[in-house]
Coordinates of C-alpha atoms and ligand atoms in Angstrom, one line a residue:
M1 CA -55.7 -14.2 12.7
Q2 CA -53.9 -17.4 11.7
A3 CA -54.6 -21.0 12.7
Y4 CA -52.3 -24.0 12.9
R5 CA -53.5 -27.5 13.0
A6 CA -51.4 -30.4 14.4
S7 CA -51.2 -32.2 17.7
L8 CA -51.1 -29.6 20.5
L9 CA -49.3 -29.6 23.8
R10 CA -50.2 -27.1 26.6
F11 CA -50.3 -27.1 30.4
D12 CA -53.1 -26.3 32.8
A13 CA -52.7 -24.0 35.8
A14 CA -51.4 -26.9 38.0
G15 CA -48.7 -27.7 35.4
Q16 CA -50.4 -30.8 34.2
P17 CA -50.2 -31.5 30.4
V18 CA -53.2 -30.9 28.2
Y19 CA -52.9 -32.7 24.8
D20 CA -55.0 -32.6 21.8
E21 CA -54.1 -35.3 19.2
D22 CA -55.9 -33.2 16.6
G23 CA -55.5 -29.7 17.9
L24 CA -55.9 -26.2 16.6
L25 CA -53.9 -23.1 17.7
V26 CA -55.4 -19.7 16.8
V27 CA -53.1 -16.7 17.0
G28 CA -53.7 -13.0 16.3
P29 CA -52.3 -9.6 17.1
D30 CA -53.2 -7.8 20.4
A31 CA -53.7 -4.0 20.6
A32 CA -50.0 -3.4 20.3
G33 CA -49.7 -5.7 17.3
R34 CA -48.0 -8.5 19.2
Q35 CA -49.1 -12.1 18.2
R36 CA -50.8 -13.9 21.0
V37 CA -52.7 -17.1 21.4
I38 CA -56.4 -16.4 20.9
D39 CA -57.8 -19.9 21.2
A40 CA -56.4 -23.4 21.5
G41 CA -57.8 -26.9 21.9
A42 CA -59.4 -29.8 20.0
H43 CA -59.6 -29.0 16.3
D44 CA -63.3 -29.4 15.8
A45 CA -64.4 -27.4 18.8
V46 CA -61.9 -24.5 18.1
A47 CA -62.6 -24.4 14.4
A48 CA -66.3 -24.1 15.0
R49 CA -65.7 -21.0 17.1
H50 CA -63.7 -19.3 14.2
P51 CA -65.5 -20.0 11.0
G52 CA -63.7 -19.2 7.8
L53 CA -60.3 -19.0 9.3
A54 CA -57.3 -20.0 7.1
V55 CA -55.6 -23.0 8.5
T56 CA -52.0 -24.1 8.1
H57 CA -52.0 -27.9 8.5
W58 CA -48.9 -29.7 9.8
P59 CA -49.9 -33.4 9.8
G60 CA -48.0 -35.7 12.1
R61 CA -46.4 -32.7 13.9
V62 CA -46.7 -31.5 17.5
I63 CA -47.1 -27.9 18.3
A64 CA -45.6 -27.1 21.7
P65 CA -44.6 -24.0 23.8
G66 CA -41.2 -22.6 23.2
F67 CA -38.7 -23.7 25.8
V68 CA -37.5 -21.3 28.5
D69 CA -33.8 -21.6 29.6
M70 CA -33.6 -20.2 33.1
H71 CA -29.9 -19.8 33.2
V72 CA -27.3 -19.6 30.4
H73 CA -24.2 -17.6 29.6
F74 CA -24.2 -16.3 26.0
P75 CA -20.4 -15.4 26.2
Q76 CA -19.6 -19.0 27.0
T77 CA -20.9 -20.3 23.8
D78 CA -17.4 -21.0 22.5
I79 CA -16.1 -22.7 25.7
I80 CA -18.8 -25.4 25.9
G81 CA -17.1 -28.7 26.7
A82 CA -13.9 -27.2 28.4
P83 CA -12.7 -29.9 30.8
S84 CA -11.6 -28.9 34.2
A85 CA -11.2 -30.3 37.7
G86 CA -14.1 -28.2 38.9
L87 CA -15.8 -24.9 38.9
L88 CA -13.1 -22.6 40.3
P89 CA -10.2 -23.7 37.9
W90 CA -12.7 -23.8 35.1
L91 CA -13.6 -20.1 35.7
E92 CA -9.9 -19.2 35.9
N93 CA -8.6 -21.2 32.9
Y94 CA -11.4 -20.9 30.4
T95 CA -14.2 -18.7 31.4
F96 CA -12.6 -15.4 32.4
P97 CA -10.2 -15.4 29.4
A98 CA -13.1 -16.1 27.0
E99 CA -15.3 -13.4 28.7
S100 CA -12.5 -10.8 28.6
R101 CA -12.9 -10.7 24.8
F102 CA -16.4 -9.2 25.1
A103 CA -14.8 -5.8 25.7
E104 CA -14.7 -5.8 21.9
P105 CA -18.3 -4.9 20.6
A106 CA -17.8 -6.7 17.3
H107 CA -16.9 -9.9 19.1
A108 CA -19.9 -9.6 21.4
A109 CA -22.2 -9.0 18.4
E110 CA -20.8 -11.9 16.5
V111 CA -21.2 -14.4 19.4
A112 CA -24.7 -13.0 20.2
E113 CA -25.9 -14.0 16.7
V114 CA -24.4 -17.5 17.0
F115 CA -26.0 -17.8 20.4
F116 CA -29.5 -16.9 19.2
D117 CA -29.2 -19.2 16.2
E118 CA -28.4 -22.0 18.6
L119 CA -31.2 -21.2 21.0
L120 CA -33.8 -21.0 18.2
R121 CA -32.5 -24.2 16.4
N122 CA -33.0 -26.0 19.7
G123 CA -36.4 -24.5 20.4
V124 CA -35.5 -22.1 23.2
T125 CA -37.5 -18.9 22.8
T126 CA -36.6 -17.1 26.1
S127 CA -33.6 -17.2 28.3
L128 CA -32.4 -15.6 31.4
T129 CA -28.9 -14.9 30.3
F130 CA -25.5 -13.9 31.7
A131 CA -23.6 -11.4 29.6
T132 CA -20.1 -10.3 30.8
S133 CA -19.0 -7.4 32.9
H134 CA -18.7 -5.2 29.8
P135 CA -21.7 -3.1 29.1
Q136 CA -21.0 -3.6 25.4
S137 CA -21.9 -7.3 25.8
V138 CA -25.3 -6.3 27.1
Q139 CA -25.8 -3.8 24.3
A140 CA -24.9 -6.4 21.6
F141 CA -27.2 -9.0 23.1
F142 CA -30.2 -6.7 23.4
E143 CA -29.7 -5.2 19.9
A144 CA -29.7 -8.7 18.4
A145 CA -32.6 -9.9 20.5
Q146 CA -34.7 -6.8 19.5
R147 CA -34.0 -7.4 15.8
R148 CA -35.3 -10.9 16.2
S149 CA -38.4 -9.8 18.2
L150 CA -37.4 -12.2 21.1
R151 CA -38.4 -12.1 24.7
M152 CA -35.0 -12.1 26.3
I153 CA -33.4 -11.2 29.7
T154 CA -29.8 -10.3 30.4
G155 CA -27.6 -8.0 32.4
K156 CA -24.1 -6.7 32.9
V157 CA -22.2 -9.0 35.2
L158 CA -21.0 -7.4 38.5
Q159 CA -17.6 -8.6 39.7
D160 CA -15.4 -6.0 41.4
R161 CA -13.0 -8.4 43.2
H162 CA -11.3 -11.7 43.0
S163 CA -11.5 -11.5 39.3
P164 CA -8.6 -11.0 36.8
D165 CA -7.9 -7.9 34.7
G166 CA -10.1 -7.9 31.7
V167 CA -13.3 -8.9 33.5
R168 CA -13.0 -7.2 36.9
D169 CA -15.2 -4.0 37.0
E170 CA -15.1 -1.0 39.3
T171 CA -17.7 -0.7 42.1
E172 CA -19.1 2.8 41.5
Q173 CA -19.0 2.6 37.7
S174 CA -20.5 -0.9 37.6
L175 CA -23.6 0.4 39.4
V176 CA -23.9 3.5 37.2
D177 CA -23.5 1.2 34.1
T178 CA -26.2 -1.1 35.5
E179 CA -28.7 1.7 36.0
T180 CA -28.0 3.2 32.6
L181 CA -28.6 -0.2 31.0
I182 CA -31.8 -0.7 33.0
R183 CA -33.1 2.7 31.8
R184 CA -32.1 2.0 28.2
W185 CA -33.4 -1.6 27.8
H186 CA -35.7 -2.8 30.6
N187 CA -39.3 -3.4 29.3
V188 CA -38.3 -2.1 25.8
D189 CA -40.2 -4.4 23.4
R190 CA -39.9 -7.9 25.0
L191 CA -36.5 -7.2 26.6
G192 CA -35.9 -7.4 30.4
Y193 CA -33.0 -6.5 32.5
A194 CA -31.4 -8.7 35.2
I195 CA -29.2 -7.2 37.9
T196 CA -26.4 -9.8 37.8
P197 CA -23.8 -10.1 40.5
R198 CA -21.7 -13.1 39.3
F199 CA -21.6 -14.7 42.7
A200 CA -21.0 -13.4 46.2
P201 CA -17.2 -14.3 46.2
T202 CA -16.5 -11.9 43.3
S203 CA -18.3 -8.9 44.6
T204 CA -17.5 -6.5 47.5
D205 CA -20.1 -5.7 50.1
A206 CA -20.4 -2.3 48.5
Q207 CA -21.2 -3.8 45.1
L208 CA -23.7 -6.3 46.5
R209 CA -25.4 -3.5 48.5
G210 CA -25.6 -1.3 45.4
A211 CA -27.1 -4.2 43.5
G212 CA -29.7 -4.7 46.2
E213 CA -30.5 -0.9 46.1
L214 CA -31.1 -1.0 42.4
A215 CA -33.2 -4.2 42.8
A216 CA -35.4 -2.2 45.2
K217 CA -35.6 0.8 43.0
Y218 CA -36.5 -1.2 39.9
P219 CA -38.7 -4.0 41.4
D220 CA -39.7 -5.6 38.2
T221 CA -36.2 -6.2 37.0
W222 CA -34.7 -9.6 37.6
I223 CA -31.8 -10.5 39.9
H224 CA -29.6 -13.3 38.6
S225 CA -26.7 -15.0 40.2
H226 CA -25.1 -18.3 41.3
V227 CA -25.2 -20.0 44.7
A228 CA -24.1 -23.2 46.4
E229 CA -22.9 -24.9 43.2
N230 CA -19.6 -26.4 44.3
K231 CA -18.1 -27.4 47.7
D232 CA -14.9 -25.3 47.2
E233 CA -17.0 -22.3 46.2
V234 CA -19.3 -22.8 49.3
K235 CA -16.3 -22.9 51.6
W236 CA -14.8 -19.8 50.0
A237 CA -18.1 -17.9 50.3
R238 CA -18.4 -18.9 54.0
E239 CA -14.9 -17.6 54.7
L240 CA -15.6 -14.3 53.0
F241 CA -19.0 -13.8 54.7
P242 CA -18.6 -15.4 58.1
A243 CA -21.6 -13.6 59.6
A244 CA -24.1 -15.1 57.3
R245 CA -26.0 -18.2 58.4
S246 CA -25.3 -19.9 55.0
Y247 CA -24.0 -18.9 51.6
L248 CA -27.5 -18.3 50.4
D249 CA -28.1 -16.0 53.4
V250 CA -25.4 -13.7 52.1
Y251 CA -27.7 -12.5 49.4
T252 CA -30.6 -11.9 51.8
G253 CA -28.5 -9.5 53.8
F254 CA -28.0 -7.3 50.7
G255 CA -31.7 -7.3 49.5
L256 CA -31.0 -9.8 46.7
M257 CA -33.8 -12.3 47.4
R258 CA -37.2 -11.4 46.1
E259 CA -39.7 -12.3 43.4
R260 CA -37.9 -12.4 40.1
A261 CA -34.6 -13.3 41.8
V262 CA -33.1 -16.4 40.2
Y263 CA -30.1 -18.3 41.5
A264 CA -28.4 -21.0 39.5
H265 CA -27.6 -24.4 41.0
C266 CA -28.8 -24.3 44.7
I267 CA -27.2 -27.7 45.3
H268 CA -25.5 -27.5 48.7
F269 CA -28.6 -26.3 50.6
D270 CA -30.3 -27.3 53.8
D271 CA -34.0 -27.0 54.5
A272 CA -33.5 -23.5 56.1
D273 CA -32.1 -22.4 52.7
R274 CA -35.0 -23.9 50.9
R275 CA -37.5 -22.2 53.2
L276 CA -35.7 -18.9 52.6
M277 CA -36.1 -19.4 48.9
R278 CA -39.8 -20.1 49.3
E279 CA -40.5 -17.2 51.8
T280 CA -38.8 -14.6 49.6
G281 CA -40.3 -15.9 46.3
T282 CA -36.8 -16.6 44.9
A283 CA -36.4 -19.3 42.3
A284 CA -33.7 -21.9 41.5
A285 CA -32.4 -22.5 38.0
V286 CA -31.5 -26.2 37.9
S287 CA -28.7 -26.9 35.6
P288 CA -28.1 -30.7 35.5
T289 CA -25.8 -31.1 32.5
S290 CA -23.5 -28.4 34.0
N291 CA -23.6 -30.0 37.4
L292 CA -22.7 -33.4 36.0
F293 CA -20.0 -32.0 33.7
L294 CA -18.3 -29.9 36.4
G295 CA -18.8 -32.5 39.1
S296 CA -20.6 -30.0 41.2
G297 CA -23.3 -32.2 42.7
F298 CA -27.0 -32.9 42.4
F299 CA -30.0 -30.6 42.8
D300 CA -32.3 -32.1 45.4
F301 CA -35.7 -32.3 43.6
E302 CA -37.3 -34.0 46.5
G303 CA -36.2 -31.3 49.0
A304 CA -37.3 -28.5 46.7
D305 CA -40.8 -30.1 46.2
R306 CA -41.2 -30.9 49.9
I307 CA -40.5 -27.3 50.9
G308 CA -42.2 -25.8 47.9
C309 CA -39.4 -23.9 46.2
A310 CA -39.9 -22.4 42.8
Y311 CA -37.5 -23.9 40.2
G312 CA -37.1 -24.5 36.5
L313 CA -34.6 -26.1 34.2
A314 CA -31.5 -24.4 32.6
S315 CA -28.7 -25.3 30.3
D316 CA -26.0 -23.2 32.0
V317 CA -23.9 -23.3 28.8
G318 CA -20.8 -23.2 28.8
G319 CA -20.7 -25.1 32.1
G320 CA -23.6 -27.0 30.6
T321 CA -22.9 -29.3 27.7
S322 CA -25.8 -28.6 25.4
F323 CA -28.2 -25.9 24.3
S324 CA -30.8 -28.6 23.7
P325 CA -33.7 -28.7 26.3
F326 CA -34.0 -32.4 25.5
S327 CA -30.5 -33.0 26.9
T328 CA -31.3 -30.9 29.9
M329 CA -34.5 -32.7 30.6
L330 CA -32.8 -36.1 30.3
A331 CA -30.0 -35.0 32.6
A332 CA -32.6 -33.8 35.1
Y333 CA -34.3 -37.2 34.9
Y334 CA -30.9 -39.0 35.6
V335 CA -30.3 -36.7 38.6
G336 CA -33.8 -37.4 39.9
R337 CA -33.1 -41.1 39.6
E338 CA -29.7 -41.3 41.3
G339 CA -28.5 -38.0 42.7
Q340 CA -31.0 -37.7 45.5
T341 CA -30.9 -38.0 49.3
K342 CA -33.9 -40.2 48.8
P343 CA -33.0 -42.0 45.5
G344 CA -35.2 -43.5 42.9
L345 CA -37.4 -40.5 42.1
S346 CA -38.9 -40.9 38.7
I347 CA -39.8 -37.4 37.4
P348 CA -42.6 -37.8 35.0
P349 CA -41.7 -36.7 31.4
S350 CA -44.5 -34.1 31.4
Q351 CA -43.1 -32.6 34.6
L352 CA -39.7 -32.4 33.1
W353 CA -41.2 -30.6 30.1
W354 CA -43.3 -28.3 32.3
R355 CA -40.1 -27.3 34.3
H356 CA -38.5 -26.2 31.0
T357 CA -41.6 -24.3 29.7
G358 CA -44.6 -23.1 31.7
G359 CA -43.0 -23.9 35.1
A360 CA -39.8 -22.0 34.2
A361 CA -41.9 -19.1 33.0
R362 CA -43.8 -19.1 36.3
A363 CA -40.5 -19.2 38.2
L364 CA -39.4 -16.2 36.2
G365 CA -42.6 -14.3 37.0
L366 CA -43.8 -14.7 33.4
D367 CA -46.7 -17.0 34.0
G368 CA -49.3 -16.5 31.3
V369 CA -46.9 -14.6 29.2
I370 CA -44.6 -17.3 27.7
G371 CA -43.9 -21.0 28.2
N372 CA -47.5 -22.1 27.5
L373 CA -50.1 -22.0 24.7
Q374 CA -53.2 -20.9 26.6
P375 CA -55.2 -17.9 25.4
G376 CA -53.3 -14.7 26.1
C377 CA -49.8 -16.2 25.9
E378 CA -47.4 -14.7 23.5
A379 CA -47.2 -16.9 20.4
D380 CA -43.7 -18.3 20.7
F381 CA -44.1 -22.0 19.7
L382 CA -42.4 -25.0 18.2
V383 CA -43.3 -27.4 15.5
L384 CA -41.8 -30.8 16.5
D385 CA -41.4 -33.6 14.0
P386 CA -41.7 -36.9 16.0
K387 CA -40.4 -38.7 12.9
A388 CA -37.3 -36.5 12.6
T389 CA -34.9 -39.5 12.8
P390 CA -35.5 -43.2 12.0
L391 CA -35.3 -44.2 15.7
L392 CA -37.5 -41.3 16.8
A393 CA -40.1 -42.4 14.2
R394 CA -40.0 -46.0 15.4
K395 CA -40.2 -45.1 19.0
T396 CA -42.8 -42.4 18.9
A397 CA -45.0 -44.5 16.6
R398 CA -45.1 -47.1 19.5
A399 CA -45.9 -44.6 22.2
N400 CA -49.1 -45.7 24.1
S401 CA -49.6 -42.6 26.1
L402 CA -48.6 -38.9 26.2
E403 CA -46.0 -39.7 28.8
E404 CA -44.4 -42.3 26.6
L405 CA -44.4 -39.9 23.6
L406 CA -42.8 -37.1 25.6
F407 CA -40.2 -39.4 27.1
A408 CA -39.3 -40.7 23.6
M409 CA -38.7 -37.2 22.5
I410 CA -36.7 -36.3 25.7
V411 CA -34.5 -39.4 25.4
L412 CA -33.9 -39.4 21.6
G413 CA -34.5 -35.8 20.7
D414 CA -32.1 -33.0 19.6
D415 CA -32.3 -30.0 17.3
R416 CA -33.5 -32.2 14.5
L417 CA -36.7 -32.7 16.4
V418 CA -37.4 -29.0 16.2
E419 CA -38.7 -28.5 12.7
R420 CA -39.7 -24.9 13.2
T421 CA -39.5 -22.2 15.9
V422 CA -42.2 -19.6 15.5
I423 CA -41.6 -16.2 17.2
S424 CA -44.4 -13.8 18.2
E425 CA -43.8 -10.9 15.8
A426 CA -44.8 -7.4 16.7
R427 CA -46.1 -5.4 13.8
A428 CA -46.6 -1.7 14.0
A429 CA -50.2 -1.0 14.8
Ligands
LIG1 N1 -20.1 -19.3 39.3 C1 -19.6 -18.0 39.1 N2 -19.5 -17.8 37.8 C2 -19.9 -18.9 37.2 C3 -20.1 -19.3 35.8 O1 -19.7 -18.6 34.9 N3 -20.6 -20.6 35.6 C4 -21.0 -21.4 36.6 N4 -21.5 -22.6 36.3 N5 -20.8 -21.1 37.9 C5 -20.3 -19.8 38.2
LIG2 ZN1 -23.9 -20.2 35.3

């Protein structure tokens, strides 16, 4: 067992922060050799329960759960910040050309390493991740994640129509490839598979139906797609699927809404859509830097909370402009302030943080596994240095409450704030 002493941030079952100014985190291997949290809380109380334990002391630091990015595209790492009039021209001019290069395994492997370096530098320890339509991109991603002992989720993108040569796949083969990858990688170490139709407009009915059948056959896989991001996209989806009540409802018809189904954006929704999300246990991945960058619109936090939809925060790189959870949380705050039907919402800093850690884990069906530092959680955690920059040092020294401290880090923080990212290693028993 190992113990770490510093300030300690966790969350209770209601998503409220629990903070020990002088905290102690005790981790140790489970039966399979995986490092998990054994005990956590105020230093004196926890230390008394584990006499003689060697303690690593990080004075002035904050231990916090690793961040969970609910929606990101690893093959879009190199097209971050590509300007465009909106989603559809951005896909055509930047995204599809960049993704077509992932047919080449060496390219996929090289970008996967860059991607994981960026995630870890920014304190993200788990992501639900788009690969490309090439099975090789999934293989490269999982191999790299496995070498690094990470808990990671990805899947081969399904897109058998309205997609250019180089990224378009073939219906039957795409489903065979998906099942082969599920059998090869799903639940291997800490890896998980997501059945990943890009979005309804780029899949035929047959491909969506096949995806839904696989989702029923492998019920603990994830489903990962996009919905209702951009007004032109919504119009296009409605033209292609005129029988559906709404764009979101297209996915219901193909069995693609259930627990562990995650849809990015969910902007242009009505309350019936929100109820459908809640009733099916489907979660939204809220991607505010992407929505602001591509001019897509604003996630309705008030609507989601009122109806009771599951959601969490996401970078959506390369539509999103930063891998940093601090940037994402700040953008979510801005959207909450101004982008609402009922404006003026002030999302508390601890709630922004929860939506990017334990709340995101819960929305992924990984409550109690990651995103928190309660006993039993896998020991993926961060050591934050609130004095990482001169301005952070001044501002955090003046914080009068936990909310002020967290807000200072959200507003001023970047990868310099993340001094260390500790990953739960598995050792052979
Ligand atoms: N909709 C379909 N594909 C994409 C994508 O790659 N990024 C975003 N933001 N939206 C999409
Ligand atoms: Zn996306």
